[in-house]
Amino acid sequence: MSIIPARAMGRPLDRFDGADKVRGLAPYAYEHPVARPAYLSAVRSTIATGQIMGIDCSQASAQPGVLGVLTHLNAPRLGTDDGELRILQSEEVAFRGQFVGAVIAETSEIARHAAGLVRVDYRPRPHDVDLESSREQGRLRVPQQIMPMFPVTVDKGDVESALAAASVRVEHNYRTPWYNHNPIEPHTTIACWNDDQLTLYVSTQYLMGVRSTVAAAFRLDPQQVRVYAPHVGGAFGSKVPVHSDLILAVMAAQLVPGRSVRFALTRHQMFTQTGYRSPTIQRVRLGADAEGRLTAVDHESFEQTSRLGEFAEHATRATPTMYATPHLRIRQQVAALDLPTPSIMRAPGESVGMFALESAMDELAVACGLDPVELRLRNEPVAHPLDGRPFSSRGLAACLREGARRFGWQPRQATTTPSRQDGWLVGTGVAASTYPVLRLPGSKATIRVTPDGRYTVLMAAVDIGTGTRTALTQVAADALRVDLAQVELRLGDTAYPPAAQEGGSAGITSWGATICVGADELRRRIAAEHGGTIPADGLEVTVDMPENPHLEQYAMHAFGAQFAEVRVHGETGEIRVPRQLGVFAVGRVVNPKTARSQLIGGMTMGLSMALHEASLLDPRYGHVINHDLATYHVSSNADVPAVQAHWIAEQDDQLNPVGIKGAGEIGIVGAAAAIANAVHHATGVRVRELPITLDKLLTV
Amino acid sequence: MDTEISLRVDGAERRLTVDTRTTLLDALRERLGNTSPKKGCDHGQCGACTVLLDGRRANSCLALAVAHDGAEIVTAAGLAADGDLHPMQRSFIAHDAFQCGYCTPGQIVSAVAMLDEAANGWPSAVTFEAPDGSDGAVGTGPVDLATSPDEIRERMSGNLCRCAAYANIVPAIQEVAQS
Amino acid sequence: MRPFRYERATDPDGAVALLSRSPQAAFLGGGTNLVDLMKLDVARPDLLIDIRGAVSGVIEELPDGGVRIGAGVSNSDLAAEPLIRERYPVVAQAVLNGASTQLRNVATVGGNLLQRTRCLYFQDITTACNKRQPGSGCSAIDGHNRDLAILGTSPDCIATQPSDLAVALAAVDATVQTVGPDGSRGIPLTELHRLPGSEPQHDNVLAHGELITAVDLPPLAMAARSRYRKIRDRASYAFALVSVAAAIDVADGQVRDVRIALGGVAHKPWRARRAEDLLRGGPATEDRLRRAAEAELAEAQPQSDNAFKIPLARNAIVRTVLDLVEAER
């Protein structure tokens, strides 16, 4: 494969939708002007498991302005087997906070008040929401294989014997809490039925998924469903799958045909209705020789899923890719609990798994008396440790070296004494990052050209804030070998050819590759059929995403190295992170400005994960009790003094015609471990359970 | 309980009917069609709904519209007079100080108000951490934001950005503060 | 939100008269906590009486050298006021360490003092909470209580009072002026809030219909060198795990007078009188400070998740007062 030369690519262009966004004029789903909107408000279960014995809607229905009340008694029967989506189908309650009804009204104030007037009587059943005791009592199962490329169970060599024979051993449990995505734009929908046509404005990462899922659930032909998503206010994975809020909005719209029903989840509901990252309990065992060369790696992870469906946080996914080791063992198990189903959240698997592995590597460095950068360099594999395939490119060592240089990393022995400044203990830490280059099937692109040399690229892709609208236009201009000003990219509408989801850092890789094929095809047809001249009535081609012949041949992964400086107050345990620095190897960088924003955004979310975030489940009630942004802390501006992201030049011809790996996920991977390792360096306290809060350091 | 009020929004006089329960944010978004201020949390915990309310930045989600009859409101859309972007808006674009853009109108209104507050000598928690007099007193003169990113960070902490563009937001504001 | 009527009061007596006639009515100031709680269905007033036009929005010097703060003054104006910054920096600092500028611009002084606990269970009407629904039980005692109280708790409630301002005002011996159905009175700030006991539904001693009209700060020379230290989970925009308001007067190496109040540890701003008594008349050494702080915290009863607040409060007291002493040298 050859990659296309860069002319527009590589330029740090301002994002094209900037002028609209800074004025608040770019419309998000809820904001589309519609005539006579109706408003929807949900009723949620107040028990974790059990049965609805009766619902009294009389008070709600009697409110002036109420247009309808939905319950399981009048909701349409759905044509889906997805347990999460099958709302209002019976009197069964599967988790606390599940939708059990809804009110449609003329105003949002009336709808919300009336929803509170719906009286539901329950017969509760005992519930089980406890991951720890499920693990202790062995109520676990091996999840279905999560993706064909990534096994959940690995046995290479003999880990137990290797560990027994190792000169140095590290064995610890690491825990990460329940996380919620919390994009600032909640999940929102406008749904409107007109005759047999359903129009949806949805805050989504995957328009085609919305269309096919809704069509199946409501037994429609996909052609009856039109989905718009021109702008999306953050997502981080929560907006890839269709969740029950969209189903509820479509049901409600059926009750008031011709009216556009607006539905926005409340922030409280965002903690229950939109998926989340499962808590993990991970055990890592490392064995090494006296020089710090790994002889055995064992990584087990336990997570939760729900009784309604399975999603496993693939925390061990990155481990086989990271370090050379003759003996490797991976296990993954889930417990099915009476809770909402977890889902994908930024770097699903890697972000929590690499917290455990990279913390353990730091512990190994200490145990070996080795500098942690040096330890990682010593364990660089020449080929993929699991299957021996060569890496299409592997930039970890270069990132570690470049990062150490830029950060001013002081190589150290294990016994380095931390420094103290004005009562603050100061330390530094390092961790590696990685994320696979994924390829999501299902994209097509249409490219039109008119004789005036203007090109229009159409795809039902979406820009969730990553800068796709800008960067993909740069890709298209270079693929077409024309100036940027000649290219217009249209996204966010299912009237355009289907596109894979914006997720897995694979949006631009998949869509970009498709556009490259389209550009080739357009040029070929102009040359072959029109003598090299654009015909008078223009020309249009529609192409499929290309196969990648190298897919089986090479292991394809992005890498990075993250460095952090922390300060821990010696008397209060307060933690500050004055500096984070990451260097990444992500293939070609299409737009340095927007790519850098993706990387620093990921690193900062990693900081937030390290220090702040945790959804607190109350096992008695069965729901997350800190369900707002005052008590579920995400990092604020004051928590983020300096974040720097850099990259190394990396040309990789095996990936895709654009030569890119994606940059959306990798920034969060390793960030929390780098901070935890720095905290250990500063204080001598190893925090193996996130978040790292001051109470865990107060005994210093 | 419906009642009629008037608001001056981005320079235009508007009369509208609101429920006593209607917040300024919902009045703007759902009754006047001005969706520049955003609803992120609806509880004053994220800052996406920030507008200038009678000249000061405020969370419009916690203000009842009926209690602000006659108020002057400026949204991020109103900062861009006659189609020209406000310097803060231009700087946010140049520094890529946002990704998804949903918190951005609130960030920008907040930043514009903050420049005024600092010029008027309003202190922040950070101002008190680094008092300029040896007696620990804090002066009442203008606070220089251009040279104190810590001041900007503290004063902007009421605006959460989940895409986490903070590292770009601060220099974007610094640049405007310098000019 | 439930439907409600809205009325404006133009003077304190009128406001009190309106409210006294309606058992479910509430005063509306800035609304930053009340509207929040109404959305959560925790607060359910059927009538809101807007008192912003009824109470003073002015800060004025009193003849005795003290300062009177109108209850309608915004938190931002309070913190920016030169009189406050110069004579009572602890008050300005406490305000600026709370909430965000957007909230402080709207929130009033009176409302700040009466804001309700941020206990997770109080704010979630689907759970049991004695403060919200007397007799329903306390979910926090066997639940998530990391943020909650260690001092003055009861078997019925372990909530904390969330106002930073109240902690600073407790330290400087402020007095709250009120007008109520039975006339006007002055209440020492330290007696405004109460411990939960068996009636945690009552945050404070105000009668229904009693309106805060002003807060008086007495002349207090040492308050000119006072300090507020807030320890929390984020660097900004978070409630206190522990906070300390302190002022000290040291002469010839001896503590002549000292004021210490704690936030984040009790159902009321916790004036550390025992520690103050132990400190007066001796040198302000780290060792004596530590012993005084430990004495103050001797009766602390931690919950399952918050034992860390005891050493944290101790260390915070020691550090805050020591910093003041060192700054004075």
PDB file of C-alpha atoms in Angstrom, chain C residues 100-202:
ATOM      1  CA  SER C 100     -17.873  29.709  41.199  1.00  0.00           C
ATOM      2  CA  THR C 101     -17.981  33.357  40.189  1.00  0.00           C
ATOM      3  CA  GLN C 102     -21.239  32.726  38.329  1.00  0.00           C
ATOM      4  CA  LEU C 103     -22.863  31.460  41.511  1.00  0.00           C
ATOM      5  CA  ARG C 104     -21.303  34.089  43.761  1.00  0.00           C
ATOM      6  CA  ASN C 105     -22.604  36.852  41.489  1.00  0.00           C
ATOM      7  CA  VAL C 106     -26.165  35.760  42.167  1.00  0.00           C
ATOM      8  CA  ALA C 107     -26.073  34.126  45.596  1.00  0.00           C
ATOM      9  CA  THR C 108     -26.845  36.425  48.535  1.00  0.00           C
ATOM     10  CA  VAL C 109     -25.212  36.566  51.941  1.00  0.00           C
ATOM     11  CA  GLY C 110     -28.409  35.517  53.691  1.00  0.00           C
ATOM     12  CA  GLY C 111     -28.953  32.656  51.305  1.00  0.00           C
ATOM     13  CA  ASN C 112     -25.368  31.505  51.616  1.00  0.00           C
ATOM     14  CA  LEU C 113     -25.810  31.022  55.358  1.00  0.00           C
ATOM     15  CA  LEU C 114     -29.011  29.057  54.887  1.00  0.00           C
ATOM     16  CA  GLN C 115     -27.894  26.745  52.085  1.00  0.00           C
ATOM     17  CA  ARG C 116     -28.626  23.131  52.801  1.00  0.00           C
ATOM     18  CA  THR C 117     -26.364  20.163  53.228  1.00  0.00           C
ATOM     19  CA  ARG C 118     -24.876  18.488  50.168  1.00  0.00           C
ATOM     20  CA  CYS C 119     -25.220  15.034  51.742  1.00  0.00           C
ATOM     21  CA  LEU C 120     -25.825  12.724  48.756  1.00  0.00           C
ATOM     22  CA  TYR C 121     -28.895  11.155  50.335  1.00  0.00           C
ATOM     23  CA  PHE C 122     -30.509  14.440  51.304  1.00  0.00           C
ATOM     24  CA  GLN C 123     -30.435  15.393  47.641  1.00  0.00           C
ATOM     25  CA  ASP C 124     -31.903  12.120  46.340  1.00  0.00           C
ATOM     26  CA  ILE C 125     -35.588  11.817  47.165  1.00  0.00           C
ATOM     27  CA  THR C 126     -35.637   8.103  46.376  1.00  0.00           C
ATOM     28  CA  THR C 127     -33.555   7.379  49.487  1.00  0.00           C
ATOM     29  CA  ALA C 128     -34.216   7.632  53.207  1.00  0.00           C
ATOM     30  CA  CYS C 129     -33.118  10.836  54.944  1.00  0.00           C
ATOM     31  CA  ASN C 130     -34.236  12.139  58.310  1.00  0.00           C
ATOM     32  CA  LYS C 131     -33.420  15.693  57.362  1.00  0.00           C
ATOM     33  CA  ARG C 132     -35.617  15.605  54.286  1.00  0.00           C
ATOM     34  CA  GLN C 133     -38.262  13.246  55.619  1.00  0.00           C
ATOM     35  CA  PRO C 134     -38.161  12.988  59.398  1.00  0.00           C
ATOM     36  CA  GLY C 135     -38.363   9.436  60.659  1.00  0.00           C
ATOM     37  CA  SER C 136     -37.386   7.805  57.356  1.00  0.00           C
ATOM     38  CA  GLY C 137     -33.890   6.934  58.578  1.00  0.00           C
ATOM     39  CA  CYS C 138     -30.372   8.074  57.795  1.00  0.00           C
ATOM     40  CA  SER C 139     -28.927   6.429  54.694  1.00  0.00           C
ATOM     41  CA  ALA C 140     -25.545   8.037  55.166  1.00  0.00           C
ATOM     42  CA  ILE C 141     -24.572   6.357  58.433  1.00  0.00           C
ATOM     43  CA  ASP C 142     -24.248   2.975  56.726  1.00  0.00           C
ATOM     44  CA  GLY C 143     -23.691   4.453  53.295  1.00  0.00           C
ATOM     45  CA  HIS C 144     -21.312   6.831  51.537  1.00  0.00           C
ATOM     46  CA  ASN C 145     -20.275   9.300  54.205  1.00  0.00           C
ATOM     47  CA  ARG C 146     -16.774  10.371  53.268  1.00  0.00           C
ATOM     48  CA  ASP C 147     -17.821  14.023  53.043  1.00  0.00           C
ATOM     49  CA  LEU C 148     -19.874  14.057  56.220  1.00  0.00           C
ATOM     50  CA  ALA C 149     -19.559  15.063  59.852  1.00  0.00           C
ATOM     51  CA  ILE C 150     -17.255  13.856  62.609  1.00  0.00           C
ATOM     52  CA  LEU C 151     -18.303  16.253  65.366  1.00  0.00           C
ATOM     53  CA  GLY C 152     -21.694  16.777  66.964  1.00  0.00           C
ATOM     54  CA  THR C 153     -23.403  14.044  64.990  1.00  0.00           C
ATOM     55  CA  SER C 154     -26.482  12.173  66.156  1.00  0.00           C
ATOM     56  CA  PRO C 155     -27.810   8.706  65.409  1.00  0.00           C
ATOM     57  CA  ASP C 156     -30.325  10.450  63.151  1.00  0.00           C
ATOM     58  CA  CYS C 157     -28.068  12.631  61.022  1.00  0.00           C
ATOM     59  CA  ILE C 158     -24.423  13.120  60.137  1.00  0.00           C
ATOM     60  CA  ALA C 159     -24.858  15.913  57.601  1.00  0.00           C
ATOM     61  CA  THR C 160     -22.452  18.839  57.292  1.00  0.00           C
ATOM     62  CA  GLN C 161     -23.257  22.487  56.924  1.00  0.00           C
ATOM     63  CA  PRO C 162     -21.780  23.469  53.529  1.00  0.00           C
ATOM     64  CA  SER C 163     -21.292  27.252  53.717  1.00  0.00           C
ATOM     65  CA  ASP C 164     -17.687  28.486  53.761  1.00  0.00           C
ATOM     66  CA  LEU C 165     -18.854  31.985  54.622  1.00  0.00           C
ATOM     67  CA  ALA C 166     -20.550  30.741  57.788  1.00  0.00           C
ATOM     68  CA  VAL C 167     -17.260  29.247  59.005  1.00  0.00           C
ATOM     69  CA  ALA C 168     -15.417  32.532  58.611  1.00  0.00           C
ATOM     70  CA  LEU C 169     -18.275  34.453  60.232  1.00  0.00           C
ATOM     71  CA  ALA C 170     -18.241  32.038  63.159  1.00  0.00           C
ATOM     72  CA  ALA C 171     -14.549  32.751  63.669  1.00  0.00           C
ATOM     73  CA  VAL C 172     -14.998  36.529  63.816  1.00  0.00           C
ATOM     74  CA  ASP C 173     -18.039  36.435  66.125  1.00  0.00           C
ATOM     75  CA  ALA C 174     -20.526  37.809  63.633  1.00  0.00           C
ATOM     76  CA  THR C 175     -24.128  38.417  64.588  1.00  0.00           C
ATOM     77  CA  VAL C 176     -27.073  37.691  62.322  1.00  0.00           C
ATOM     78  CA  GLN C 177     -29.867  40.267  62.388  1.00  0.00           C
ATOM     79  CA  THR C 178     -33.343  38.941  61.715  1.00  0.00           C
ATOM     80  CA  VAL C 179     -36.932  40.103  61.491  1.00  0.00           C
ATOM     81  CA  GLY C 180     -39.633  37.598  62.236  1.00  0.00           C
ATOM     82  CA  PRO C 181     -43.271  37.312  63.190  1.00  0.00           C
ATOM     83  CA  ASP C 182     -42.258  38.036  66.776  1.00  0.00           C
ATOM     84  CA  GLY C 183     -40.084  41.042  66.009  1.00  0.00           C
ATOM     85  CA  SER C 184     -36.422  41.465  65.336  1.00  0.00           C
ATOM     86  CA  ARG C 185     -33.436  39.929  67.091  1.00  0.00           C
ATOM     87  CA  GLY C 186     -29.709  39.411  66.804  1.00  0.00           C
ATOM     88  CA  ILE C 187     -28.383  35.843  66.801  1.00  0.00           C
ATOM     89  CA  PRO C 188     -24.690  35.092  67.222  1.00  0.00           C
ATOM     90  CA  LEU C 189     -23.573  33.284  64.063  1.00  0.00           C
ATOM     91  CA  THR C 190     -22.303  30.438  66.177  1.00  0.00           C
ATOM     92  CA  GLU C 191     -25.855  29.926  67.436  1.00  0.00           C
ATOM     93  CA  LEU C 192     -27.630  30.270  64.100  1.00  0.00           C
ATOM     94  CA  HIS C 193     -27.040  26.702  62.987  1.00  0.00           C
ATOM     95  CA  ARG C 194     -27.804  23.832  65.306  1.00  0.00           C
ATOM     96  CA  LEU C 195     -26.638  20.287  65.830  1.00  0.00           C
ATOM     97  CA  PRO C 196     -28.936  17.659  64.349  1.00  0.00           C
ATOM     98  CA  GLY C 197     -29.972  15.831  67.488  1.00  0.00           C
ATOM     99  CA  SER C 198     -33.308  14.138  66.996  1.00  0.00           C
ATOM    100  CA  GLU C 199     -34.620  16.908  64.728  1.00  0.00           C
ATOM    101  CA  PRO C 200     -32.224  17.097  61.815  1.00  0.00           C
ATOM    102  CA  GLN C 201     -34.968  18.630  59.668  1.00  0.00           C
ATOM    103  CA  HIS C 202     -34.104  21.919  61.369  1.00  0.00           C
TER     104      HIS C 202
END
